[in-house]
XYZ file of C-alpha atoms in Angstrom:
498
model
C 103.091 38.759 88.346
C 101.687 37.970 84.942
C 99.647 40.591 83.153
C 95.974 39.620 83.018
C 94.520 37.902 79.966
C 92.160 40.587 78.675
C 89.826 37.906 77.314
C 88.839 37.015 80.865
C 87.000 40.347 80.991
C 83.887 41.344 79.123
C 81.924 44.379 78.019
C 78.169 44.122 77.677
C 76.472 45.191 74.468
C 73.230 46.891 75.509
C 70.619 48.078 73.012
C 67.740 50.380 73.873
C 64.275 50.515 72.377
C 60.642 50.643 73.632
C 57.407 48.673 73.335
C 55.879 51.257 70.966
C 57.210 49.484 67.874
C 55.681 46.054 68.452
C 57.101 42.566 68.891
C 58.162 42.038 65.275
C 60.313 45.154 65.260
C 61.767 44.369 68.688
C 62.704 40.887 67.496
C 64.592 42.414 64.584
C 66.341 44.802 66.986
C 67.424 41.838 69.083
C 68.695 39.937 66.031
C 70.626 42.909 64.705
C 72.155 43.638 68.100
C 73.189 40.020 68.580
C 74.931 40.018 65.212
C 76.836 43.213 66.000
C 77.887 41.885 69.411
C 79.040 38.600 67.892
C 81.058 40.461 65.254
C 82.740 42.545 67.955
C 83.348 39.470 70.104
C 85.262 37.742 67.282
C 86.969 40.872 65.954
C 90.760 40.811 65.879
C 90.667 44.474 66.887
C 88.826 44.036 70.215
C 90.772 42.311 73.041
C 87.918 41.541 75.459
C 84.729 39.506 75.243
C 81.692 41.375 73.949
C 78.522 39.874 75.410
C 75.128 40.477 73.842
C 72.303 41.454 76.180
C 68.641 41.341 75.044
C 67.166 44.703 74.125
C 65.959 46.801 77.086
C 62.559 48.469 76.734
C 61.501 49.726 80.178
C 62.992 51.633 83.110
C 62.907 48.442 85.194
C 64.787 46.395 82.579
C 67.409 49.131 82.230
C 67.897 49.470 85.995
C 68.170 45.732 86.532
C 70.647 45.264 83.695
C 72.926 48.076 84.875
C 72.737 46.795 88.429
C 73.773 43.353 87.184
C 76.696 44.868 85.240
C 77.850 46.696 88.357
C 77.906 43.444 90.312
C 79.568 41.263 87.668
C 83.281 41.171 88.477
C 84.163 40.174 84.913
C 82.217 43.034 83.322
C 84.510 46.038 82.831
C 82.126 48.279 80.935
C 79.047 48.565 78.760
C 78.535 49.542 75.127
C 75.171 51.207 74.555
C 73.302 51.740 71.271
C 69.814 53.009 70.534
C 68.731 50.981 67.496
C 65.336 52.697 67.484
C 64.136 55.498 69.746
C 64.443 54.771 73.468
C 62.930 57.631 75.514
C 65.784 58.807 77.679
C 63.812 59.345 80.881
C 63.643 55.544 81.043
C 67.430 55.508 81.503
C 67.749 57.984 84.373
C 67.590 55.620 87.352
C 69.811 53.072 85.652
C 72.419 55.649 84.694
C 72.361 57.072 88.233
C 73.758 53.806 89.608
C 76.182 52.960 86.768
C 79.670 52.319 88.145
C 81.275 50.849 85.031
C 82.775 52.759 82.082
C 80.458 53.382 79.153
C 80.975 53.620 75.411
C 78.089 55.060 73.418
C 78.153 53.523 69.941
C 76.434 55.744 67.388
C 75.838 53.421 64.472
C 73.051 51.701 62.519
C 72.655 48.128 61.389
C 72.551 48.811 57.652
C 75.461 50.616 56.101
C 73.564 52.081 53.129
C 70.124 53.499 52.566
C 68.142 50.999 50.427
C 67.150 53.646 47.928
C 64.584 51.695 45.923
C 62.799 49.958 48.803
C 63.018 52.285 51.791
C 59.630 52.795 53.475
C 58.273 53.821 56.880
C 58.734 50.329 58.316
C 62.434 50.612 57.539
C 62.549 54.130 59.002
C 60.848 53.041 62.226
C 63.302 50.198 62.674
C 66.475 52.141 61.861
C 66.193 55.289 63.957
C 69.585 55.480 65.660
C 70.320 58.759 63.870
C 67.981 60.468 66.323
C 67.565 57.743 68.969
C 71.216 58.130 69.926
C 70.775 61.899 70.154
C 67.997 61.438 72.706
C 70.254 59.109 74.690
C 73.220 61.466 74.337
C 71.187 64.324 75.773
C 70.341 62.563 79.012
C 73.973 61.645 79.657
C 75.067 65.210 78.973
C 72.261 66.494 81.190
C 73.475 64.139 83.942
C 77.095 65.231 83.335
C 78.223 61.660 82.691
C 81.643 60.834 81.298
C 81.542 58.393 78.401
C 83.199 57.739 75.062
C 81.227 58.312 71.874
C 82.211 56.298 68.796
C 80.376 57.158 65.582
C 80.445 55.163 62.350
C 79.320 51.893 60.879
C 79.904 48.907 63.157
C 81.674 46.908 60.420
C 84.231 49.662 59.818
C 87.640 48.545 61.180
C 88.269 52.093 62.411
C 85.172 51.905 64.609
C 86.348 48.584 66.039
C 89.820 50.016 66.666
C 88.300 52.841 68.711
C 86.357 50.290 70.722
C 89.674 48.484 71.267
C 91.267 51.661 72.630
C 88.379 52.211 75.039
C 88.244 48.539 76.103
C 91.947 48.586 76.946
C 91.471 51.716 79.030
C 88.588 49.979 80.806
C 90.858 47.005 81.499
C 93.459 49.293 83.070
C 90.749 50.915 85.167
C 89.373 47.542 86.253
C 92.849 46.405 87.288
C 93.178 49.403 89.602
C 90.035 48.551 91.558
C 91.163 47.038 94.842
C 94.807 46.992 93.739
C 97.569 47.244 96.330
C 100.832 49.149 95.894
C 103.760 48.853 98.273
C 106.278 51.528 99.212
C 109.623 50.229 100.439
C 110.621 53.174 102.572
C 109.220 56.666 102.178
C 109.270 59.413 99.605
C 112.647 60.862 98.638
C 113.075 63.587 101.232
C 112.120 67.164 100.331
C 110.798 66.201 96.869
C 107.389 67.713 96.065
C 105.932 66.164 92.932
C 106.257 62.533 94.036
C 104.183 63.281 97.136
C 100.393 63.252 97.045
C 97.178 62.485 98.839
C 96.997 58.687 99.147
C 93.599 58.808 100.805
C 92.120 60.835 97.949
C 93.812 58.493 95.470
C 92.132 55.486 97.049
C 88.763 57.260 96.921
C 89.274 58.412 93.336
C 91.187 55.532 91.787
C 90.290 52.478 93.858
C 93.822 51.365 94.776
C 95.608 51.566 98.120
C 99.187 52.607 98.859
C 100.982 51.622 102.064
C 104.554 51.779 103.312
C 106.587 48.829 104.580
C 109.891 49.064 106.405
C 113.045 48.023 104.597
C 113.672 45.567 107.430
C 110.482 43.707 106.490
C 111.807 43.281 102.965
C 115.343 42.375 104.075
C 113.945 39.600 106.266
C 112.333 38.036 103.203
C 115.452 38.535 101.070
C 117.565 36.760 103.693
C 115.369 33.661 103.443
C 116.085 33.159 99.715
C 117.596 29.746 99.026
C 120.914 29.251 97.252
C 119.277 26.939 94.727
C 116.819 29.679 93.716
C 119.723 32.093 93.192
C 121.521 29.517 91.021
C 118.419 29.114 88.843
C 118.035 32.855 88.354
C 121.737 33.288 87.531
C 121.318 30.671 84.792
C 118.390 32.700 83.423
C 120.502 35.873 83.452
C 123.168 34.051 81.430
C 120.563 32.937 78.898
C 118.656 36.209 78.427
C 121.374 38.864 78.668
C 124.927 39.617 77.618
C 126.789 39.377 80.917
C 129.745 41.644 81.561
C 132.924 39.555 82.055
C 133.292 40.622 85.699
C 129.796 39.233 86.445
C 130.396 35.795 85.015
C 131.171 32.884 87.282
C 134.742 33.293 88.454
C 134.665 37.026 87.727
C 135.661 39.498 90.401
C 132.074 40.822 90.807
C 130.201 37.524 90.466
C 129.046 37.735 94.081
C 127.425 41.097 93.326
C 125.368 39.392 90.626
C 124.299 36.772 93.144
C 123.359 39.519 95.594
C 121.256 41.194 92.877
C 119.527 37.897 92.084
C 118.847 37.333 95.782
C 117.260 40.786 96.031
C 115.089 40.114 92.965
C 113.800 36.815 94.339
C 113.149 38.320 97.771
C 111.267 41.283 96.328
C 109.153 39.023 94.122
C 108.342 36.802 97.102
C 107.355 39.838 99.185
C 105.148 41.276 96.427
C 103.473 37.950 95.709
C 102.786 37.295 99.391
C 101.095 40.697 99.715
C 99.250 40.515 96.368
C 100.839 43.798 95.326
C 100.611 45.043 91.731
C 103.474 47.512 92.027
C 105.907 49.159 94.376
C 108.326 52.012 94.952
C 111.762 52.264 96.506
C 114.293 55.020 97.111
C 118.074 55.105 97.409
C 117.656 57.049 100.670
C 115.983 54.059 102.373
C 118.128 50.955 101.902
C 119.007 49.918 105.448
C 120.151 46.304 105.469
C 120.313 45.966 101.660
C 123.628 45.522 99.887
C 122.657 47.405 96.724
C 119.811 49.406 95.264
C 117.517 47.089 93.273
C 118.430 47.615 89.634
C 117.995 44.494 87.558
C 115.353 43.394 90.067
C 113.137 46.415 89.357
C 113.742 46.129 85.615
C 112.729 42.484 85.485
C 109.770 42.892 87.834
C 108.477 45.684 85.615
C 108.890 43.439 82.575
C 106.653 40.882 84.312
C 103.909 43.465 84.766
C 104.579 45.136 88.114
C 104.269 48.893 88.381
C 107.347 50.758 89.582
C 108.161 54.259 90.747
C 111.511 55.558 91.930
C 112.044 57.697 95.033
C 108.706 56.698 96.534
C 106.673 57.859 93.512
C 103.545 55.760 94.042
C 101.432 57.667 91.498
C 103.820 56.708 88.705
C 104.073 53.124 89.948
C 100.303 52.778 89.722
C 100.240 54.421 86.292
C 102.968 52.096 84.975
C 100.889 49.120 86.093
C 97.707 50.447 84.482
C 99.467 51.215 81.203
C 101.049 47.767 81.126
C 97.597 46.227 81.486
C 96.217 48.525 78.785
C 99.029 47.516 76.430
C 98.799 43.785 77.190
C 99.370 41.731 74.041
C 100.451 44.685 71.902
C 103.932 45.040 70.360
C 106.225 47.318 72.342
C 106.377 48.068 76.027
C 105.751 50.486 78.878
C 108.333 51.652 81.387
C 109.050 53.951 84.275
C 110.957 56.897 82.802
C 112.532 60.230 83.629
C 113.518 63.197 81.472
C 117.209 63.284 82.305
C 119.220 65.591 80.061
C 118.890 67.582 76.809
C 120.578 67.801 73.426
C 120.166 71.355 72.118
C 121.753 70.911 68.706
C 120.067 73.380 66.305
C 117.305 71.682 64.294
C 117.914 68.415 66.153
C 116.760 69.011 69.724
C 116.474 65.797 71.731
C 115.621 64.583 75.225
C 117.659 61.784 76.762
C 115.325 59.786 78.949
C 116.683 57.367 81.527
C 116.938 56.726 85.239
C 119.659 55.627 87.617
C 118.867 51.957 86.992
C 115.207 51.174 86.550
C 114.120 51.209 82.880
C 111.977 48.260 81.756
C 113.538 45.970 79.106
C 110.128 45.685 77.409
C 111.090 48.839 75.476
C 114.586 47.612 74.502
C 115.657 47.779 70.862
C 118.309 45.092 71.252
C 119.424 42.381 73.650
C 120.191 44.046 76.995
C 123.639 43.873 78.499
C 123.876 42.938 82.181
C 126.487 45.202 83.757
C 127.679 46.572 87.091
C 128.857 50.118 87.727
C 129.169 52.532 90.650
C 126.009 54.510 91.393
C 127.595 57.459 93.157
C 124.626 57.989 95.498
C 122.957 55.911 98.192
C 126.139 54.735 99.900
C 125.721 51.069 98.978
C 127.619 48.545 96.869
C 127.687 48.886 93.098
C 124.312 47.776 91.703
C 123.732 45.381 88.800
C 121.564 46.673 85.975
C 120.486 46.024 82.372
C 121.871 48.452 79.818
C 120.271 49.037 76.410
C 118.880 51.636 74.030
C 115.135 51.718 73.387
C 113.472 51.163 70.014
C 112.866 54.131 67.742
C 109.329 55.102 66.767
C 106.239 56.963 67.983
C 105.724 56.945 71.741
C 104.386 59.054 74.585
C 105.145 60.070 78.142
C 102.341 60.170 80.712
C 102.355 61.557 84.231
C 99.761 61.837 87.004
C 100.256 64.834 89.286
C 98.343 65.900 92.393
C 97.161 69.490 91.833
C 95.737 69.808 95.343
C 92.061 69.928 94.404
C 92.296 67.272 91.691
C 94.574 64.839 89.884
C 95.864 65.728 86.415
C 96.912 63.198 83.764
C 99.408 64.879 81.461
C 100.535 63.303 78.184
C 103.229 64.366 75.710
C 103.414 62.607 72.368
C 107.024 62.044 71.267
C 109.060 60.452 68.491
C 111.861 58.193 69.710
C 115.029 58.112 67.612
C 118.160 56.016 67.499
C 121.129 57.512 69.358
C 122.975 59.851 67.001
C 126.288 58.592 68.396
C 127.519 55.739 70.565
C 127.204 56.092 74.347
C 130.059 53.866 75.546
C 130.337 55.414 79.014
C 126.654 55.748 79.879
C 125.963 52.744 82.164
C 122.140 52.834 82.094
C 119.226 51.986 79.817
C 118.097 55.007 77.808
C 115.886 56.408 75.079
C 116.224 59.519 72.911
C 113.100 61.333 71.781
C 111.802 64.478 70.130
C 108.887 65.985 72.070
C 105.832 67.075 70.093
C 105.250 69.575 68.615
C 108.859 70.684 69.138
C 111.372 70.819 71.966
C 110.680 74.366 73.123
C 106.899 74.105 73.017
C 106.761 70.584 74.415
C 109.048 71.246 77.372
C 107.500 74.636 78.124
C 103.987 73.196 78.088
C 105.022 70.317 80.367
C 106.450 72.732 82.918
C 103.452 75.082 82.671
C 101.177 72.102 83.413
C 103.220 71.098 86.476
C 104.215 67.783 84.934
C 106.411 65.501 87.016
C 109.950 64.499 86.115
C 108.826 60.855 86.411
C 106.579 59.400 83.724
C 105.403 56.185 82.167
C 106.912 55.908 78.700
C 104.757 53.940 76.269
C 105.487 52.507 72.856
C 102.058 50.927 72.305
C 99.389 53.223 73.768
C 97.797 56.347 72.336
C 96.795 59.671 73.821
C 93.204 58.757 72.968
C 93.371 55.694 75.199
C 94.777 57.689 78.091
C 92.089 60.314 77.627
C 89.503 57.522 77.842
C 91.226 56.334 81.023
C 91.208 59.818 82.569
C 87.498 60.206 81.827
C 86.763 56.857 83.481
C 88.633 58.106 86.553
C 86.922 61.493 86.412
C 90.208 63.390 86.396
C 91.669 66.156 84.276
C 93.400 65.220 81.024
C 95.931 67.497 79.314
C 97.603 66.673 75.988
C 100.795 68.096 74.513
C 100.823 66.952 70.887
C 101.651 67.953 67.352
C 99.040 70.722 67.336
C 99.870 72.267 70.716
C 100.114 76.048 70.754
C 101.358 77.671 73.957
C 98.834 80.510 73.829
C 95.926 78.089 73.591
C 97.591 75.691 76.034
C 97.789 78.353 78.742
C 94.137 79.162 78.197
C 93.259 75.461 78.463
C 95.011 75.250 81.829
C 93.150 78.354 83.042
C 89.803 76.961 81.876
C 90.559 73.632 83.544
C 91.337 75.392 86.803
C 87.967 77.120 86.649
C 86.185 73.903 85.697
C 87.542 71.959 88.675
C 86.889 74.624 91.313
């Protein structure tokens, strides 16, 4: 599955005014709005199309435009701006039916006040300083989630914030009607990977269903030898193969088995139009090995993945991959595995048994085979590498019973302080923000899962935008987190969602 081209999607640039100002003023509003929309549409900072819509001046025009946006499958959101003063009661019926994310741009066409020539005609035309406040009130009164971006439209920082929101809107759009497959069930007796799939479909728009391992094995068994040969050649080209996995090596057949599993899984997912999947080492009947390299490569293509039946993380991995489409760096299924408590150099070693996406690799992955020790199957093939150093984050969606919570911890990835010659899995070392003790304590206090999506190219701001589009709780653990305030935030959130 290829990640979508974000340019196939659009956001509509919608400007509000009213007939009070006369046709000449309204024509200027239209011209100014068209220029702003065109600038955004060609901006290197904004990944989607920005489509200008003629200024709306009446309740009927507003309602009809929003209804059209709702029904346009390529429209993933609207940007609103009140160039003049647009009485907010005109917007009520339109806003009541809005189903797309909204960004409220608080700007004005001119950057500077024309000190020597400013008159009342200029003031009547350029009224966004209070027109946007009128519009902001009605959305707050209606308790509507939206992003507010303030600043001059030509400022690159303003355009970068629009980029962050547009990417979140793309991830949200991709979830609508998406299908996620579970091969087998949840890892038995595990709590945090469970959740309410019916509520998730209502809240998020995607469906999650389980398929028997036998259904998958039947597809795997139909894979042709020629297809396996082609994939083995690709493995040889893209990775450093361990000697035992090369043709003639004692474990070459295991590599062929792994390739056969990858092809079969891809065929199954494509046939069902799935955007992600889960598996678990407790449900492998009929399979020779747990999918290792298969899951890694499928993730690199854009599929979501969650281990041990963790469908919430699989869906989140997919959304974050869409949000990061075209950006340097990658997004991967991840797990906090073990700690390094060296004084003044506390670190988390993140990894999983097999399934870390090579999109986050800092060097060319090595294709290796090692015993797994659990699952009772043959030794699985996997890609081994260390991730790039640099700023990153971990994100997790957890089911709190009465709501979903999106929890984010900003981290700083570092190069391994020493070689790891006996660790046969992909891995990343990071320092949690604001520090190890606070970061880990806050994560546990918030009920964060041990599975996450690790991102090198997304920001906490973008995930907050995403959470607000979904109407779910967002909790951030960052450089300014204080445990006293953090506990209060969790208490306030509990009260807010009751």
